[in-house]
Amino acid sequence: MPASYRRLFALPGTAAFTLAGLLGRLTMSMTGVALVVLLSERRGSYALAGTVAAVGLATGAIGMPLLGRLVDRYGQARVTVPATLYNAVPLVGLLLCVRFDAPDWTLYACWAACAAAPNLGGMARARWAHLYRDDAAARHLANSFEQSLDELCFMAGPVLAMVLCTTVAPEAGLLAAGVFGSAGALLFAAQRRTEPPLADRRPGSTPDRSGPRPECSDPADRAHRHGSPLRTPGLRVLLLTFLATGVVFGSMELTTVAYADALGHKPLAGGLLALVAGGSCVAGLVFGLLRPRRAAGVRFLFGVTAMAVLLLLPLAAGLGGAGLVLLGAALFVAGTGTAPTMVTGMTLVQELLPERQLNEGMAVAVSGIVVGISAGAALAGAVAEHTAPGTGYWLPAGAASLALLIALAGRRHLRTPAAPPAPRGSGRIVSAAH
């Protein structure tokens, strides 16, 4: 496994942007837990924490595709730096509002203003897609690696946030998340040699303002030169599926925190969430080593099916009062179903869209997850306050089943032109090592 993934970093600069992106993405896994703990401790309400998180994620879902379009038009560095500097202002504002007991509406306003966070995961995947644009096997490996990095963040982030919030101060987790996110994003933007060139600066291309481009023979590229990538039916199917998957993530996170709190072990909630991410991380690394033999659309259906089935395990553990040990085991196993779904979903985005819309397309997909997380957090917050512990695990199980139904209904739009897999040990990923 280490040797297979090490070949990804044969190209210069790949390790630098990966490490910087990893630091920046750590904030995504910390903010949700840190916000819930902060508001539940300072304001005494899980419902308030869930709705504030929902508002912020909803506005972020709107801002993320807009930033993605700007990235496709102006480049990653030119958009990431100002967006990062701006985003730090409302975050500090929220901490001050909590500290000085400002009205609840100020919390909503500040968190809603945090809508310009750069999508570092999408930009990292766009770099891999450009660097290995002629090697489908390498892209599959890179997408699996990136998903495992996401899960690694969601293993370490909640634990770190819970430790800071419970041992230092309730505000410490959110403050650390802001520092890590800003530093990582600025370091990522500084890695210019691996940044994909703008569409009109790539070999064989001319600026859009020069008129028609007869040398372009890609129908998808011609169809999407102007307008939203949502004009692609397959992306709409992925968006709805990811929205339901986001409900899985959001409801699972808040339900687990509330469940651990109800049993008198709130500090252990971060560890339980880390087990979910740990299962997904392991599954993502193993999945990347498997040679794809079926089309990406078929693999996506298998992934969503596995996710729906495995999420029945934490539901059974939560409703049965199995305790935190068995619940942790169930969460770990359930997590193994999410990585193949996410890896193949991002692969489909890359196959369905032209390269000139890749950042915006992946931001649209992630925004679906973000909206789902916000809805899941809000629903789980209400359920946690008005029902018995463990009841909230109905939400992720039901949302995963809904994701499966959506994917099955739109499966014909997920078909992409078949490309023969690269033989193991060949392609640009190996030639670069020499």
Coordinates of C-alpha atoms in Angstrom, one line a residue:
M1 CA 0.0 0.0 0.0
P2 CA 2.7 2.6 0.8
A3 CA 4.6 1.9 -2.4
S4 CA 1.4 2.2 -4.5
Y5 CA 0.5 5.6 -3.0
R6 CA 4.1 6.8 -3.0
R7 CA 4.2 6.8 -6.8
L8 CA 1.6 9.6 -6.8
F9 CA 4.2 11.9 -5.4
A10 CA 6.8 11.3 -8.1
L11 CA 5.9 14.7 -9.6
P12 CA 7.5 17.8 -8.0
G13 CA 5.4 19.8 -5.7
T14 CA 2.7 17.2 -5.0
A15 CA 3.8 16.6 -1.5
A16 CA 3.8 20.3 -0.6
F17 CA 0.3 21.1 -1.8
T18 CA -1.0 17.8 -0.2
L19 CA 0.4 18.7 3.2
A20 CA -0.8 22.3 3.1
G21 CA -4.3 21.2 2.0
L22 CA -4.3 18.6 4.8
L23 CA -3.7 21.3 7.4
G24 CA -6.4 23.6 5.8
R25 CA -9.0 20.9 5.6
L26 CA -8.6 20.0 9.3
T27 CA -10.8 23.0 10.1
M28 CA -13.8 21.4 8.3
S29 CA -13.8 18.5 10.7
M30 CA -13.3 20.7 13.8
T31 CA -15.9 23.4 13.3
G32 CA -19.0 21.3 13.4
V33 CA -18.2 19.7 16.7
A34 CA -16.6 22.8 18.2
L35 CA -19.6 24.9 17.3
V36 CA -22.0 22.4 18.9
V37 CA -20.0 22.1 22.1
L38 CA -19.5 25.9 22.3
L39 CA -23.2 26.8 22.0
S40 CA -24.4 23.9 24.1
E41 CA -22.1 24.9 26.9
R42 CA -22.5 28.7 26.7
R43 CA -26.1 28.9 25.6
G44 CA -27.4 25.5 26.9
S45 CA -29.2 24.4 23.8
Y46 CA -28.5 21.7 21.2
A47 CA -31.4 23.0 19.1
L48 CA -29.7 26.5 18.9
A49 CA -26.4 24.8 18.0
G50 CA -28.0 22.8 15.3
T51 CA -29.8 25.6 13.7
V52 CA -26.8 28.0 13.8
A53 CA -24.7 25.3 12.2
A54 CA -27.5 24.8 9.6
V55 CA -27.6 28.5 8.6
G56 CA -23.8 28.7 8.2
L57 CA -23.6 25.5 6.1
A58 CA -26.5 26.7 3.9
T59 CA -24.8 30.0 3.1
G60 CA -21.5 28.1 2.6
A61 CA -23.2 25.9 0.1
I62 CA -24.2 29.0 -1.9
G63 CA -20.8 30.6 -1.7
M64 CA -18.7 27.5 -2.5
P65 CA -19.9 27.0 -6.1
L66 CA -19.5 30.8 -6.7
L67 CA -15.9 30.5 -5.4
G68 CA -15.4 27.5 -7.6
R69 CA -16.5 29.4 -10.7
L70 CA -14.1 32.2 -9.8
V71 CA -11.3 29.7 -9.3
D72 CA -12.0 28.2 -12.8
R73 CA -11.9 31.7 -14.2
Y74 CA -9.0 33.4 -12.3
G75 CA -7.0 30.6 -10.8
Q76 CA -6.7 29.0 -7.4
A77 CA -4.3 31.3 -5.7
R78 CA -5.9 34.6 -6.8
V79 CA -9.2 33.5 -5.2
T80 CA -8.0 31.5 -2.2
V81 CA -6.0 34.3 -0.5
P82 CA -8.6 37.0 -0.3
A83 CA -11.3 34.5 0.5
T84 CA -9.3 33.2 3.4
L85 CA -8.5 36.6 4.8
Y86 CA -12.2 37.6 4.6
N87 CA -13.5 34.5 6.2
A88 CA -11.4 35.0 9.4
V89 CA -13.4 38.2 10.2
P90 CA -16.9 36.8 10.9
L91 CA -15.4 33.8 12.7
V92 CA -13.7 36.1 15.2
G93 CA -17.0 38.1 15.4
L94 CA -18.9 34.9 16.4
L95 CA -16.5 34.2 19.2
L96 CA -16.8 37.7 20.5
C97 CA -20.6 37.5 20.4
V98 CA -20.6 34.3 22.4
R99 CA -18.1 35.8 24.8
F100 CA -20.1 38.9 25.5
D101 CA -23.5 37.2 25.5
A102 CA -24.8 38.9 22.4
P103 CA -28.4 38.1 21.2
D104 CA -28.9 34.8 19.3
W105 CA -29.5 36.6 16.0
T106 CA -25.9 37.8 16.0
L107 CA -24.7 34.2 16.1
Y108 CA -26.7 33.4 13.0
A109 CA -25.4 36.5 11.2
C110 CA -21.8 35.8 12.0
W111 CA -21.9 32.1 11.1
A112 CA -23.8 32.8 7.9
A113 CA -21.1 35.3 6.9
C114 CA -18.5 32.5 7.0
A115 CA -19.5 31.6 3.4
A116 CA -16.2 32.2 1.6
A117 CA -14.2 29.2 2.9
P118 CA -12.1 27.9 0.0
N119 CA -12.9 24.3 -1.1
L120 CA -9.3 23.0 -0.6
G121 CA -10.4 19.4 -1.1
G122 CA -11.9 20.2 -4.5
M123 CA -8.9 22.2 -5.6
A124 CA -6.5 19.4 -4.6
R125 CA -8.5 16.9 -6.6
A126 CA -8.5 19.4 -9.5
R127 CA -4.6 19.4 -9.3
W128 CA -4.4 15.7 -9.4
A129 CA -6.9 15.5 -12.3
H130 CA -4.7 17.9 -14.2
L131 CA -1.4 16.3 -13.4
Y132 CA -2.6 12.8 -14.3
R133 CA -5.2 13.8 -16.9
D134 CA -4.0 11.0 -19.2
D135 CA -4.0 8.2 -16.6
A136 CA -7.4 7.0 -15.3
A137 CA -5.8 4.5 -12.9
A138 CA -3.7 7.3 -11.3
R139 CA -6.7 9.5 -11.0
H140 CA -8.6 6.7 -9.2
L141 CA -5.7 6.2 -6.9
A142 CA -5.5 10.0 -6.2
N143 CA -9.2 10.4 -5.6
S144 CA -9.1 7.5 -3.1
F145 CA -6.1 9.0 -1.4
E146 CA -7.8 12.4 -1.1
Q147 CA -10.9 10.8 0.3
S148 CA -8.7 9.0 2.9
L149 CA -7.1 12.4 3.8
D150 CA -10.6 13.8 4.3
E151 CA -11.4 11.0 6.6
L152 CA -8.1 11.4 8.4
C153 CA -9.1 15.0 9.1
F154 CA -12.4 13.7 10.4
M155 CA -10.6 11.3 12.7
A156 CA -8.3 13.9 14.2
G157 CA -10.5 17.0 14.0
P158 CA -13.4 16.0 16.3
V159 CA -11.0 14.6 18.9
L160 CA -8.8 17.7 18.8
A161 CA -11.9 19.9 19.0
M162 CA -13.4 18.0 21.9
V163 CA -10.1 18.0 23.8
L164 CA -9.6 21.8 23.3
C165 CA -13.3 22.6 24.1
T166 CA -13.4 20.5 27.3
T167 CA -9.9 21.0 28.7
V168 CA -9.0 24.6 27.7
A169 CA -12.2 26.5 27.0
P170 CA -15.4 26.0 25.0
E171 CA -14.1 28.6 22.5
A172 CA -10.7 27.0 22.0
G173 CA -11.8 24.4 19.4
L174 CA -13.3 27.0 17.1
L175 CA -10.4 29.4 17.5
A176 CA -7.9 26.6 16.7
A177 CA -10.0 25.6 13.6
G178 CA -9.8 29.1 12.3
V179 CA -6.0 29.3 12.7
F180 CA -5.4 25.9 11.1
G181 CA -7.8 26.6 8.2
S182 CA -6.3 30.0 7.4
A183 CA -2.7 28.9 7.6
G184 CA -3.3 25.8 5.5
A185 CA -5.3 27.7 2.8
L186 CA -2.6 30.3 2.5
L187 CA 0.2 27.7 2.3
F188 CA -1.8 25.8 -0.3
A189 CA -2.2 28.9 -2.5
A190 CA 1.5 29.4 -2.3
Q191 CA 2.2 26.1 -4.2
R192 CA 2.0 27.6 -7.6
R193 CA 3.9 25.1 -9.8
T194 CA 1.2 22.4 -9.4
E195 CA -1.7 24.8 -9.9
P196 CA -3.7 24.0 -13.0
P197 CA -3.5 26.6 -15.7
L198 CA -6.5 28.6 -16.7
A199 CA -8.6 27.1 -19.5
D200 CA -7.5 29.7 -22.0
R201 CA -3.8 29.2 -21.2
R202 CA -3.7 25.4 -21.8
P203 CA -2.0 24.0 -24.8
G204 CA -4.2 24.1 -27.9
S205 CA -6.7 26.6 -26.4
T206 CA -7.5 30.2 -27.1
P207 CA -9.4 32.7 -25.0
D208 CA -13.2 32.5 -25.0
R209 CA -13.4 36.1 -26.2
S210 CA -11.7 35.2 -29.5
G211 CA -14.8 33.5 -30.8
P212 CA -15.5 29.9 -31.8
R213 CA -12.8 27.3 -31.2
P214 CA -12.9 24.9 -34.2
E215 CA -10.0 22.9 -32.7
C216 CA -12.2 21.8 -29.8
S217 CA -13.9 18.5 -30.6
D218 CA -15.3 17.6 -27.2
P219 CA -19.1 17.9 -27.2
A220 CA -19.3 18.2 -23.5
D221 CA -16.8 21.1 -23.6
R222 CA -18.8 22.9 -26.3
A223 CA -22.1 22.3 -24.4
H224 CA -20.8 23.7 -21.1
R225 CA -18.5 26.5 -22.3
H226 CA -21.1 28.9 -20.9
G227 CA -23.6 28.4 -18.1
S228 CA -23.7 26.2 -15.0
P229 CA -22.3 22.7 -14.8
L230 CA -25.8 21.7 -13.5
R231 CA -26.9 21.6 -17.1
T232 CA -25.3 18.1 -17.0
P233 CA -28.0 15.6 -15.9
G234 CA -25.5 13.3 -14.2
L235 CA -24.3 16.1 -12.0
R236 CA -27.8 16.8 -10.9
V237 CA -28.2 13.2 -9.8
L238 CA -24.9 13.3 -7.9
L239 CA -26.0 16.6 -6.3
L240 CA -29.2 15.1 -4.9
T241 CA -27.4 11.9 -3.8
F242 CA -24.7 13.9 -2.1
L243 CA -27.4 16.0 -0.4
A244 CA -28.9 12.9 1.2
T245 CA -25.4 11.7 2.1
G246 CA -24.8 15.1 3.8
V247 CA -27.8 14.4 6.0
V248 CA -26.1 11.2 7.0
F249 CA -23.0 13.1 8.1
G250 CA -24.8 16.0 9.8
S251 CA -27.3 13.9 11.7
M252 CA -24.7 11.2 12.7
E253 CA -22.4 13.9 14.1
L254 CA -24.9 15.7 16.3
T255 CA -26.7 12.5 17.4
T256 CA -23.5 10.9 18.5
V257 CA -22.5 14.0 20.6
A258 CA -25.9 14.1 22.2
Y259 CA -25.9 10.3 22.8
A260 CA -22.6 10.4 24.5
D261 CA -23.7 13.4 26.6
A262 CA -26.9 11.6 27.7
L263 CA -24.7 8.7 29.0
G264 CA -22.5 11.1 30.9
H265 CA -19.5 10.7 28.5
K266 CA -19.6 13.8 26.4
P267 CA -15.8 14.1 26.0
L268 CA -15.8 10.6 24.3
A269 CA -18.0 11.9 21.5
G270 CA -15.0 13.0 19.4
G271 CA -13.5 9.6 19.7
L272 CA -16.7 8.0 18.5
L273 CA -16.9 10.3 15.5
A274 CA -13.2 9.5 14.8
L275 CA -14.2 5.8 14.5
V276 CA -16.6 6.6 11.7
A277 CA -13.9 8.5 9.9
G278 CA -11.4 5.7 10.6
G279 CA -13.5 3.1 9.0
S280 CA -13.9 5.3 5.9
C281 CA -10.2 6.1 5.8
V282 CA -9.2 2.4 5.8
A283 CA -11.9 1.6 3.2
G284 CA -10.7 4.5 1.0
L285 CA -7.1 3.4 1.1
V286 CA -8.0 -0.2 0.2
F287 CA -10.5 0.9 -2.5
G288 CA -7.8 2.9 -4.2
L289 CA -5.7 -0.2 -4.6
L290 CA -8.5 -2.1 -6.4
R291 CA -8.3 -2.1 -10.1
P292 CA -11.6 -0.6 -11.4
R293 CA -13.3 -3.2 -13.6
R294 CA -16.8 -1.7 -13.9
A295 CA -17.9 1.7 -15.0
A296 CA -17.9 4.5 -12.5
G297 CA -21.7 4.7 -12.4
V298 CA -22.0 1.1 -11.5
R299 CA -19.4 1.4 -8.8
F300 CA -21.2 4.4 -7.4
L301 CA -24.5 2.4 -7.1
F302 CA -22.6 -0.4 -5.2
G303 CA -21.1 2.2 -2.9
V304 CA -24.4 3.8 -2.0
T305 CA -26.0 0.4 -1.4
A306 CA -23.2 -0.6 1.0
M307 CA -23.6 2.7 2.8
A308 CA -27.3 2.2 3.3
V309 CA -27.0 -1.3 4.6
L310 CA -24.1 -0.6 7.0
L311 CA -25.8 2.4 8.6
L312 CA -28.3 0.0 10.1
L313 CA -25.6 -1.1 12.5
P314 CA -25.4 2.1 14.6
L315 CA -29.2 2.4 14.5
A316 CA -29.5 -1.1 16.1
A317 CA -26.8 -0.3 18.6
G318 CA -28.3 3.1 19.6
L319 CA -31.9 1.8 19.9
G320 CA -30.8 -1.3 21.7
G321 CA -28.8 0.6 24.4
A322 CA -25.7 -1.4 23.5
G323 CA -23.3 1.1 25.2
L324 CA -20.5 3.2 23.8
V325 CA -18.1 0.3 23.1
L326 CA -20.5 -1.6 20.8
L327 CA -21.7 1.7 19.3
G328 CA -18.1 2.6 18.5
A329 CA -17.6 -0.7 16.7
A330 CA -20.9 -0.2 14.7
L331 CA -19.8 3.3 13.8
F332 CA -16.4 2.1 12.5
V333 CA -18.0 -0.6 10.3
A334 CA -20.7 1.8 9.1
G335 CA -17.9 4.3 8.1
T336 CA -16.4 1.8 5.6
G337 CA -19.4 2.3 3.3
T338 CA -18.9 6.1 2.7
A339 CA -15.4 6.2 1.2
P340 CA -16.2 4.2 -2.0
T341 CA -19.3 6.3 -2.5
M342 CA -17.4 9.6 -2.2
V343 CA -14.4 8.4 -4.2
T344 CA -16.5 7.2 -7.1
G345 CA -18.8 10.2 -7.0
M346 CA -15.8 12.6 -7.4
T347 CA -14.5 10.4 -10.2
L348 CA -17.9 10.8 -11.9
V349 CA -17.7 14.6 -11.6
Q350 CA -14.3 14.6 -13.3
E351 CA -15.6 12.3 -16.1
L352 CA -18.9 14.1 -16.7
L353 CA -17.6 17.7 -16.8
P354 CA -15.0 19.4 -19.0
E355 CA -11.8 20.5 -17.2
R356 CA -12.7 24.2 -17.5
Q357 CA -15.6 23.6 -15.1
L358 CA -14.0 21.1 -12.7
N359 CA -13.6 23.3 -9.7
E360 CA -17.1 24.6 -9.9
G361 CA -18.5 21.2 -10.5
M362 CA -16.8 19.7 -7.5
A363 CA -17.8 22.7 -5.4
V364 CA -21.4 22.1 -6.5
A365 CA -21.1 18.4 -5.4
V366 CA -19.6 19.4 -2.1
S367 CA -22.3 22.1 -1.6
G368 CA -24.9 19.3 -1.8
I369 CA -23.1 17.6 1.0
V370 CA -23.0 20.8 3.0
V371 CA -26.7 21.5 2.6
G372 CA -27.4 18.0 3.7
I373 CA -25.2 18.4 6.7
S374 CA -27.0 21.5 7.7
A375 CA -30.4 19.8 7.4
G376 CA -29.2 16.8 9.2
A377 CA -27.7 18.8 12.1
A378 CA -30.9 20.8 12.5
L379 CA -33.1 17.7 12.4
A380 CA -30.8 15.8 14.8
G381 CA -30.7 18.7 17.2
A382 CA -34.5 18.8 17.5
V383 CA -34.7 15.0 17.8
A384 CA -32.0 14.9 20.5
E385 CA -33.9 17.4 22.7
H386 CA -37.3 15.7 22.4
T387 CA -36.7 11.9 22.1
A388 CA -34.8 9.2 23.9
P389 CA -31.1 8.8 23.3
G390 CA -30.3 6.8 20.2
T391 CA -33.5 7.7 18.4
G392 CA -31.6 10.1 16.2
Y393 CA -29.8 7.2 14.5
W394 CA -33.0 6.8 12.4
L395 CA -32.0 9.9 10.5
P396 CA -28.7 8.7 9.0
A397 CA -30.2 5.3 8.2
G398 CA -33.2 6.9 6.5
A399 CA -31.0 9.4 4.6
A400 CA -28.7 6.7 3.2
S401 CA -31.8 4.8 2.0
L402 CA -33.0 8.0 0.3
A403 CA -29.6 8.4 -1.4
L404 CA -29.8 4.9 -2.8
L405 CA -33.3 5.5 -4.2
I406 CA -32.1 8.8 -5.9
A407 CA -29.0 7.0 -7.4
L408 CA -31.1 4.2 -8.7
A409 CA -33.7 6.5 -10.2
G410 CA -31.0 8.5 -12.1
R411 CA -28.6 5.7 -12.9
R412 CA -28.9 6.2 -16.7
H413 CA -27.4 9.7 -16.4
L414 CA -24.3 8.4 -14.6
R415 CA -23.0 6.5 -17.6
T416 CA -19.8 7.8 -19.0
P417 CA -17.7 6.8 -22.0
A418 CA -15.8 3.6 -21.1
A419 CA -12.1 3.9 -21.0
P420 CA -9.8 0.9 -20.8
P421 CA -8.0 0.7 -17.5
A422 CA -4.3 1.4 -17.6
P423 CA -2.3 -1.8 -17.0
R424 CA -0.9 -2.0 -13.5
G425 CA 2.6 -0.5 -13.4
S426 CA 2.3 1.6 -16.5
G427 CA 1.2 5.1 -17.4
R428 CA 2.4 8.6 -16.4
I429 CA 2.4 7.8 -12.7
V430 CA 5.3 5.4 -13.2
S431 CA 7.1 7.2 -16.0
A432 CA 7.3 10.3 -13.8
A433 CA 9.1 8.3 -11.2
H434 CA 11.9 7.6 -13.7

